[in-house]
Tab-separated table of C-alpha atoms in Angstrom:
chain	number	residue	atom	x	y	z
A	168	UNK	CA	20.478	-23.999	-11.309
A	169	UNK	CA	17.394	-21.783	-11.346
A	170	UNK	CA	15.320	-24.606	-9.857
A	171	UNK	CA	17.791	-24.930	-6.971
A	172	UNK	CA	17.492	-21.224	-6.288
A	173	UNK	CA	13.697	-21.391	-6.332
A	174	UNK	CA	13.718	-24.284	-3.869
A	175	UNK	CA	16.106	-22.394	-1.596
A	176	UNK	CA	13.779	-19.390	-1.598
A	177	UNK	CA	10.808	-21.616	-0.769
A	178	UNK	CA	12.614	-23.407	2.057
A	179	UNK	CA	13.853	-20.218	3.668
A	180	UNK	CA	10.474	-18.503	3.264
A	181	UNK	CA	8.811	-21.491	4.921
A	182	UNK	CA	11.310	-21.274	7.784
A	183	UNK	CA	10.464	-17.625	8.408
A	184	UNK	CA	6.704	-18.168	8.158
A	185	UNK	CA	7.055	-21.078	10.566
A	186	UNK	CA	8.136	-18.626	13.264
A	187	UNK	CA	4.605	-17.212	13.457
A	188	UNK	CA	3.280	-20.283	15.267
A	189	UNK	CA	6.253	-20.182	17.660
A	190	UNK	CA	5.615	-16.629	18.831
A	191	UNK	CA	4.379	-16.454	22.412
A	192	UNK	CA	4.483	-14.092	25.391
A	193	UNK	CA	8.248	-14.582	25.569
A	194	UNK	CA	8.544	-12.275	22.560
A	195	UNK	CA	6.605	-9.588	24.425
A	196	UNK	CA	8.877	-10.123	27.420
A	197	UNK	CA	11.994	-9.821	25.270
A	198	UNK	CA	10.809	-6.553	23.714
A	199	UNK	CA	9.985	-5.138	27.151
A	200	UNK	CA	13.417	-6.098	28.511
A	201	UNK	CA	15.103	-4.330	25.610
A	202	UNK	CA	12.808	-1.317	25.870
A	203	UNK	CA	13.476	-0.946	29.620
A	204	UNK	CA	17.229	-1.441	29.226
A	205	UNK	CA	19.140	1.513	30.711
A	206	UNK	CA	22.428	0.425	29.197
A	207	UNK	CA	23.146	-1.396	25.941
A	208	UNK	CA	21.876	-4.482	24.177
A	209	UNK	CA	24.893	-6.770	23.900
A	210	UNK	CA	24.408	-9.316	21.108
A	211	UNK	CA	26.581	-12.406	21.084
A	212	UNK	CA	26.942	-15.610	19.119
A	213	UNK	CA	29.535	-17.892	17.539
A	214	UNK	CA	30.132	-18.742	13.890
A	215	UNK	CA	27.241	-18.059	11.510
A	216	UNK	CA	25.032	-17.077	14.453
A	217	UNK	CA	27.676	-14.502	15.313
A	218	UNK	CA	27.481	-12.995	11.841
A	219	UNK	CA	23.702	-12.759	12.179
A	220	UNK	CA	24.131	-11.250	15.649
A	221	UNK	CA	26.384	-8.512	14.289
A	222	UNK	CA	23.716	-7.564	11.752
A	223	UNK	CA	20.982	-7.566	14.410
A	224	UNK	CA	23.097	-5.318	16.643
A	225	UNK	CA	23.624	-2.908	13.740
A	226	UNK	CA	19.885	-2.802	13.002
A	227	UNK	CA	19.016	-2.158	16.632
A	228	UNK	CA	21.579	0.644	16.942
A	229	UNK	CA	20.391	2.351	13.773
A	230	UNK	CA	16.787	2.350	14.980
A	231	UNK	CA	17.197	3.858	18.421
A	232	UNK	CA	18.273	0.913	20.596
A	233	UNK	CA	21.983	1.236	21.556
A	234	UNK	CA	23.552	-2.120	20.792
A	235	UNK	CA	26.789	-3.798	19.756
A	236	UNK	CA	28.053	-7.283	19.004
A	237	UNK	CA	30.655	-9.090	21.075
A	238	UNK	CA	32.283	-12.440	20.375
A	239	UNK	CA	32.003	-14.623	23.489
A	240	UNK	CA	35.594	-15.787	22.933
A	241	UNK	CA	36.828	-12.216	23.390
A	242	UNK	CA	35.088	-11.984	26.754
A	243	UNK	CA	37.720	-14.305	28.229
A	244	UNK	CA	40.435	-11.854	27.213
A	245	UNK	CA	39.239	-8.574	28.692
A	246	UNK	CA	36.112	-7.604	26.772
A	247	UNK	CA	33.908	-8.426	29.765
A	248	UNK	CA	34.822	-4.942	30.973
A	249	UNK	CA	32.375	-3.338	28.527
A	250	UNK	CA	29.398	-4.926	30.256
A	251	UNK	CA	27.438	-3.422	33.150
A	252	UNK	CA	24.446	-4.500	35.193
A	253	UNK	CA	22.306	-2.038	33.195
A	254	UNK	CA	22.786	-4.047	30.000
A	255	UNK	CA	20.744	-6.827	28.394
A	256	UNK	CA	22.358	-9.733	26.542
A	257	UNK	CA	20.868	-11.258	23.400
A	258	UNK	CA	22.573	-14.637	22.955
A	259	UNK	CA	22.100	-16.515	19.660
A	260	UNK	CA	22.811	-20.174	18.970
A	261	UNK	CA	21.009	-22.547	16.628
A	262	UNK	CA	21.523	-25.559	18.879
A	263	UNK	CA	21.454	-23.647	22.152
A	264	UNK	CA	24.337	-25.888	23.214
A	265	UNK	CA	27.342	-24.043	21.739
A	266	UNK	CA	30.163	-24.561	24.209
A	267	UNK	CA	31.886	-21.187	23.727
A	268	UNK	CA	28.601	-19.381	24.270
A	269	UNK	CA	27.590	-21.432	27.311
A	270	UNK	CA	30.896	-20.677	29.036
A	271	UNK	CA	30.019	-17.003	28.684
A	272	UNK	CA	26.602	-17.383	30.341
A	273	UNK	CA	27.789	-17.824	33.990
A	274	UNK	CA	29.633	-14.503	33.820
A	275	UNK	CA	26.458	-12.783	32.656
A	276	UNK	CA	24.361	-14.405	35.359
A	277	UNK	CA	26.937	-13.419	37.992
A	278	UNK	CA	26.511	-9.780	36.953
A	279	UNK	CA	22.694	-10.139	37.164
A	280	UNK	CA	22.307	-9.161	33.525
A	281	UNK	CA	19.064	-10.381	31.858
A	282	UNK	CA	19.598	-12.836	29.004
A	283	UNK	CA	17.371	-13.124	25.965
A	284	UNK	CA	18.191	-16.467	24.412
A	285	UNK	CA	17.501	-17.191	20.739
A	286	UNK	CA	17.877	-20.765	19.572
A	287	UNK	CA	16.171	-23.572	17.709
A	288	UNK	CA	15.980	-25.742	20.816
A	289	UNK	CA	13.637	-24.657	23.648
A	290	UNK	CA	15.051	-27.495	25.781
A	291	UNK	CA	18.655	-26.366	25.428
A	292	UNK	CA	20.918	-25.104	28.202
A	293	UNK	CA	20.772	-21.623	26.646
A	294	UNK	CA	16.988	-21.692	26.918
A	295	UNK	CA	17.194	-22.977	30.502
A	296	UNK	CA	19.418	-20.162	31.721
A	297	UNK	CA	17.794	-17.363	29.724
A	298	UNK	CA	15.459	-14.832	31.307
A	299	UNK	CA	13.280	-15.458	28.254
A	300	UNK	CA	13.852	-17.657	25.237
A	301	UNK	CA	12.826	-17.106	21.604
A	302	UNK	CA	12.303	-20.286	19.602
A	303	UNK	CA	13.689	-19.955	16.066
A	304	UNK	CA	13.708	-23.666	15.248
A	305	UNK	CA	13.354	-24.776	11.627
A	306	UNK	CA	12.343	-28.175	10.220
A	307	UNK	CA	15.259	-28.341	7.803
A	308	UNK	CA	18.011	-26.283	6.269
A	309	UNK	CA	17.761	-25.069	2.681
A	310	UNK	CA	21.116	-26.762	2.175
A	311	UNK	CA	20.527	-30.044	0.228
A	312	UNK	CA	22.745	-31.797	2.775
A	313	UNK	CA	20.714	-30.262	5.621
A	314	UNK	CA	24.002	-29.135	7.138
A	315	UNK	CA	25.011	-25.598	6.136
A	316	UNK	CA	23.226	-22.917	8.221
A	317	UNK	CA	20.751	-21.436	5.750
A	318	UNK	CA	17.123	-21.628	6.857
A	319	UNK	CA	18.210	-21.458	10.496
A	320	UNK	CA	20.226	-18.254	10.051
A	321	UNK	CA	17.393	-16.753	8.005
A	322	UNK	CA	15.027	-17.464	10.913
A	323	UNK	CA	17.448	-15.838	13.380
A	324	UNK	CA	17.742	-12.777	11.177
A	325	UNK	CA	13.976	-12.488	10.815
A	326	UNK	CA	13.461	-12.744	14.570
A	327	UNK	CA	16.075	-10.061	15.132
A	328	UNK	CA	14.315	-7.812	12.638
A	329	UNK	CA	11.007	-8.513	14.394
A	330	UNK	CA	12.506	-7.344	17.701
A	331	UNK	CA	13.837	-4.184	16.045
A	332	UNK	CA	10.501	-3.433	14.352
A	333	UNK	CA	8.592	-3.943	17.597
A	334	UNK	CA	10.954	-1.547	19.370
A	335	UNK	CA	10.567	1.025	16.586
A	336	UNK	CA	6.813	0.965	17.159
A	337	UNK	CA	7.139	0.976	20.936
A	338	UNK	CA	9.542	3.933	20.898
A	339	UNK	CA	7.446	5.821	18.295
A	340	UNK	CA	10.649	6.080	16.267
A	341	UNK	CA	10.174	8.586	13.419
A	342	UNK	CA	11.946	9.245	10.097
A	343	UNK	CA	13.672	12.289	11.614
A	344	UNK	CA	15.091	10.007	14.342
A	345	UNK	CA	16.289	7.555	11.704
A	346	UNK	CA	18.008	10.393	9.861
A	347	UNK	CA	20.004	11.341	12.959
A	348	UNK	CA	21.564	7.870	12.950
A	349	UNK	CA	22.172	7.970	9.170
A	350	UNK	CA	23.523	11.486	8.521
A	351	UNK	CA	25.855	10.312	5.767
A	352	UNK	CA	23.310	8.431	3.716
A	353	UNK	CA	20.892	9.689	1.101
A	354	UNK	CA	17.916	9.275	3.432
A	355	UNK	CA	19.658	11.214	6.177
A	356	UNK	CA	20.461	14.065	3.833
A	357	UNK	CA	16.890	14.224	2.585
A	358	UNK	CA	15.425	14.197	6.075
A	359	UNK	CA	17.845	16.720	7.578
A	360	UNK	CA	18.233	19.168	4.685
A	361	UNK	CA	16.102	22.307	4.923
A	362	UNK	CA	14.912	24.940	2.456
A	363	UNK	CA	17.661	27.359	3.455
A	364	UNK	CA	20.279	24.722	2.590
A	365	UNK	CA	19.230	24.415	-1.058
A	366	UNK	CA	17.283	27.570	-1.975
A	367	UNK	CA	18.275	30.006	-4.716
A	368	UNK	CA	18.659	33.445	-3.165
A	369	UNK	CA	20.763	35.564	-5.521
A	370	UNK	CA	19.456	37.620	-8.455
A	371	UNK	CA	15.914	36.375	-8.053
A	372	UNK	CA	13.538	37.326	-10.917
A	373	UNK	CA	11.389	39.905	-9.120
A	374	UNK	CA	8.731	41.678	-11.211
A	375	UNK	CA	6.234	44.486	-10.564
A	376	UNK	CA	2.645	43.332	-11.222
A	377	UNK	CA	2.117	46.115	-13.790
A	378	UNK	CA	5.050	45.015	-15.979
A	379	UNK	CA	4.070	44.018	-19.525
A	380	UNK	CA	4.542	40.360	-20.333
A	381	UNK	CA	7.000	41.136	-23.151
A	382	UNK	CA	9.409	42.560	-20.570
A	383	UNK	CA	8.583	39.862	-18.034
A	384	UNK	CA	9.680	37.135	-20.456
A	385	UNK	CA	13.190	38.603	-20.537
A	386	UNK	CA	13.524	38.718	-16.735
A	387	UNK	CA	12.083	35.230	-16.288
A	388	UNK	CA	14.544	33.898	-18.867
A	389	UNK	CA	17.507	35.600	-17.167
A	390	UNK	CA	16.466	34.192	-13.793
A	391	UNK	CA	16.834	30.613	-15.116
A	392	UNK	CA	14.297	29.332	-12.592
A	393	UNK	CA	11.340	29.166	-14.938
A	394	UNK	CA	9.395	31.716	-12.913
A	395	UNK	CA	8.992	35.339	-11.928
A	396	UNK	CA	7.944	36.680	-8.513
A	397	UNK	CA	5.540	39.609	-8.446
A	398	UNK	CA	6.229	41.946	-5.520
A	399	UNK	CA	4.915	45.232	-4.155
A	400	UNK	CA	6.679	47.045	-1.303
A	401	UNK	CA	8.798	43.957	-0.513
A	402	UNK	CA	5.672	41.808	-0.219
A	403	UNK	CA	4.931	38.850	-2.472
A	404	UNK	CA	1.706	39.357	-4.390
A	405	UNK	CA	1.966	36.668	-7.047
A	406	UNK	CA	3.967	34.233	-9.156
A	407	UNK	CA	4.197	33.552	-12.880
A	408	UNK	CA	5.813	30.546	-14.534
A	409	UNK	CA	6.991	29.569	-17.993
A	410	UNK	CA	3.790	27.596	-18.315
A	411	UNK	CA	1.661	30.632	-17.462
A	412	UNK	CA	3.444	32.653	-20.168
A	413	UNK	CA	2.998	29.970	-22.843
A	414	UNK	CA	-0.693	29.600	-22.052
A	415	UNK	CA	-1.129	33.390	-22.169
A	416	UNK	CA	0.536	33.566	-25.598
A	417	UNK	CA	-1.803	30.883	-26.925
A	418	UNK	CA	-4.841	32.595	-25.421
A	419	UNK	CA	-4.192	36.234	-26.340
A	420	UNK	CA	-1.811	35.881	-29.310
A	421	UNK	CA	-1.396	39.414	-30.755
A	422	UNK	CA	-2.762	40.978	-27.586
A	423	UNK	CA	-0.185	39.159	-25.452
A	424	UNK	CA	2.279	42.066	-25.325
A	425	UNK	CA	-0.440	44.390	-24.021
A	426	UNK	CA	-1.085	42.160	-21.018
A	427	UNK	CA	0.664	42.520	-17.653
A	428	UNK	CA	2.039	40.207	-15.017
A	429	UNK	CA	-1.052	40.752	-12.859
A	430	UNK	CA	-3.228	39.294	-15.635
A	431	UNK	CA	-1.690	35.831	-15.389
A	432	UNK	CA	-0.031	35.579	-11.978
A	433	UNK	CA	-1.023	33.104	-9.293
A	434	UNK	CA	-2.014	35.346	-6.408
A	435	UNK	CA	-1.418	32.854	-3.596
A	436	UNK	CA	1.809	31.044	-4.433
A	437	UNK	CA	2.957	28.243	-2.162
A	438	UNK	CA	5.426	29.412	0.472
A	439	UNK	CA	7.539	27.680	3.118
A	440	UNK	CA	9.822	28.776	5.930
A	441	UNK	CA	13.608	28.520	5.774
A	442	UNK	CA	13.630	25.653	8.292
A	443	UNK	CA	11.149	23.512	6.348
A	444	UNK	CA	12.618	20.096	5.497
A	445	UNK	CA	12.875	19.303	1.798
A	446	UNK	CA	10.853	16.136	2.369
A	447	UNK	CA	7.932	18.369	3.405
A	448	UNK	CA	8.528	20.622	0.415
A	449	UNK	CA	8.324	17.619	-1.905
A	450	UNK	CA	4.970	16.702	-0.380
A	451	UNK	CA	3.698	20.239	-1.066
A	452	UNK	CA	4.919	20.102	-4.655
A	453	UNK	CA	3.293	16.725	-5.259
A	454	UNK	CA	0.022	17.711	-3.606
A	455	UNK	CA	-0.440	20.995	-5.471
A	456	UNK	CA	1.325	19.941	-8.684
A	457	UNK	CA	3.783	22.852	-8.544
A	458	UNK	CA	7.416	22.953	-9.642
A	459	UNK	CA	8.681	25.537	-7.139
A	460	UNK	CA	7.900	27.098	-3.758
A	461	UNK	CA	8.950	30.452	-2.330
A	462	UNK	CA	10.904	30.663	0.917
A	463	UNK	CA	9.748	33.471	3.204
A	464	UNK	CA	10.333	34.745	6.723
A	465	UNK	CA	7.676	35.381	9.372
A	466	UNK	CA	6.838	38.748	7.773
A	467	UNK	CA	6.341	37.183	4.335
A	468	UNK	CA	9.561	38.706	3.003
A	469	UNK	CA	11.130	36.732	0.175
A	470	UNK	CA	14.258	34.788	1.119
A	471	UNK	CA	14.664	32.441	-1.804
A	472	UNK	CA	13.215	29.850	-4.172
A	473	UNK	CA	13.294	26.059	-3.951
A	474	UNK	CA	12.514	24.150	-7.119
A	475	UNK	CA	12.042	20.485	-7.892
A	476	UNK	CA	15.690	19.916	-8.754
A	477	UNK	CA	16.886	21.524	-5.517
A	478	UNK	CA	15.162	18.751	-3.579
A	479	UNK	CA	17.074	16.009	-5.378
A	480	UNK	CA	19.968	15.875	-2.904
């Protein structure tokens, strides 16, 4: 059974790689049509091509190109009303001769809507009536009977992804844009969550720089953040951590209790603003190898603390 799986992977990979030689200026034309579209990209197809079309429509919509899938059979029963002359149709058919899809084409042409055809037959009727046609032909299906749509649907899916990727680049689509379309997912949360959403702000362990380290240990422990913030006249002047305290104990031993916060504090702790995204905070932590950052306002007044665990939303 493992050998059959390996052969399937090889056949479908070969089908996708075979699309490289089929790419021509029609792909550029298709991307431009979709980029210039003032309405929606309406994806359509029948059977397995329809299932692939639904996935392509979902990918386009989630990456900044408004799109949805429509079954051509439903068009004959009222769904034509969702289409306007500002739209672009992406019609998918392996043979390019699917009857249900071809009966839909005259309605699209009558409305002067551009058609991007995607099929494995550049001589098909779908290709003939398309504004531009994308060739996704494959030599054979991964199916041992060469019947079940396998390699052909994989090629359609890959071409749809290629269109979406090209549009992402052309639109300069950024992670923050992606997050807006995925607010419920983990990525969306990470990209939209800010410091003020996750920061600790109550009972912060604030210390005067002249405090002896024996006293500072108690306040740092009570704060449960693994740090203490040195402040003078409401201004941050330094930061000490559990690690700083341990290293000081090893260094000074018996003299440790005679030392003060100012002897071991970091005098320029990393700070961020309340609106800083946690993804940016993580970059700061990784770059400077720090466990926490301080949240401040424009006057450098302390607002809160964000630690490593706060960023794990």
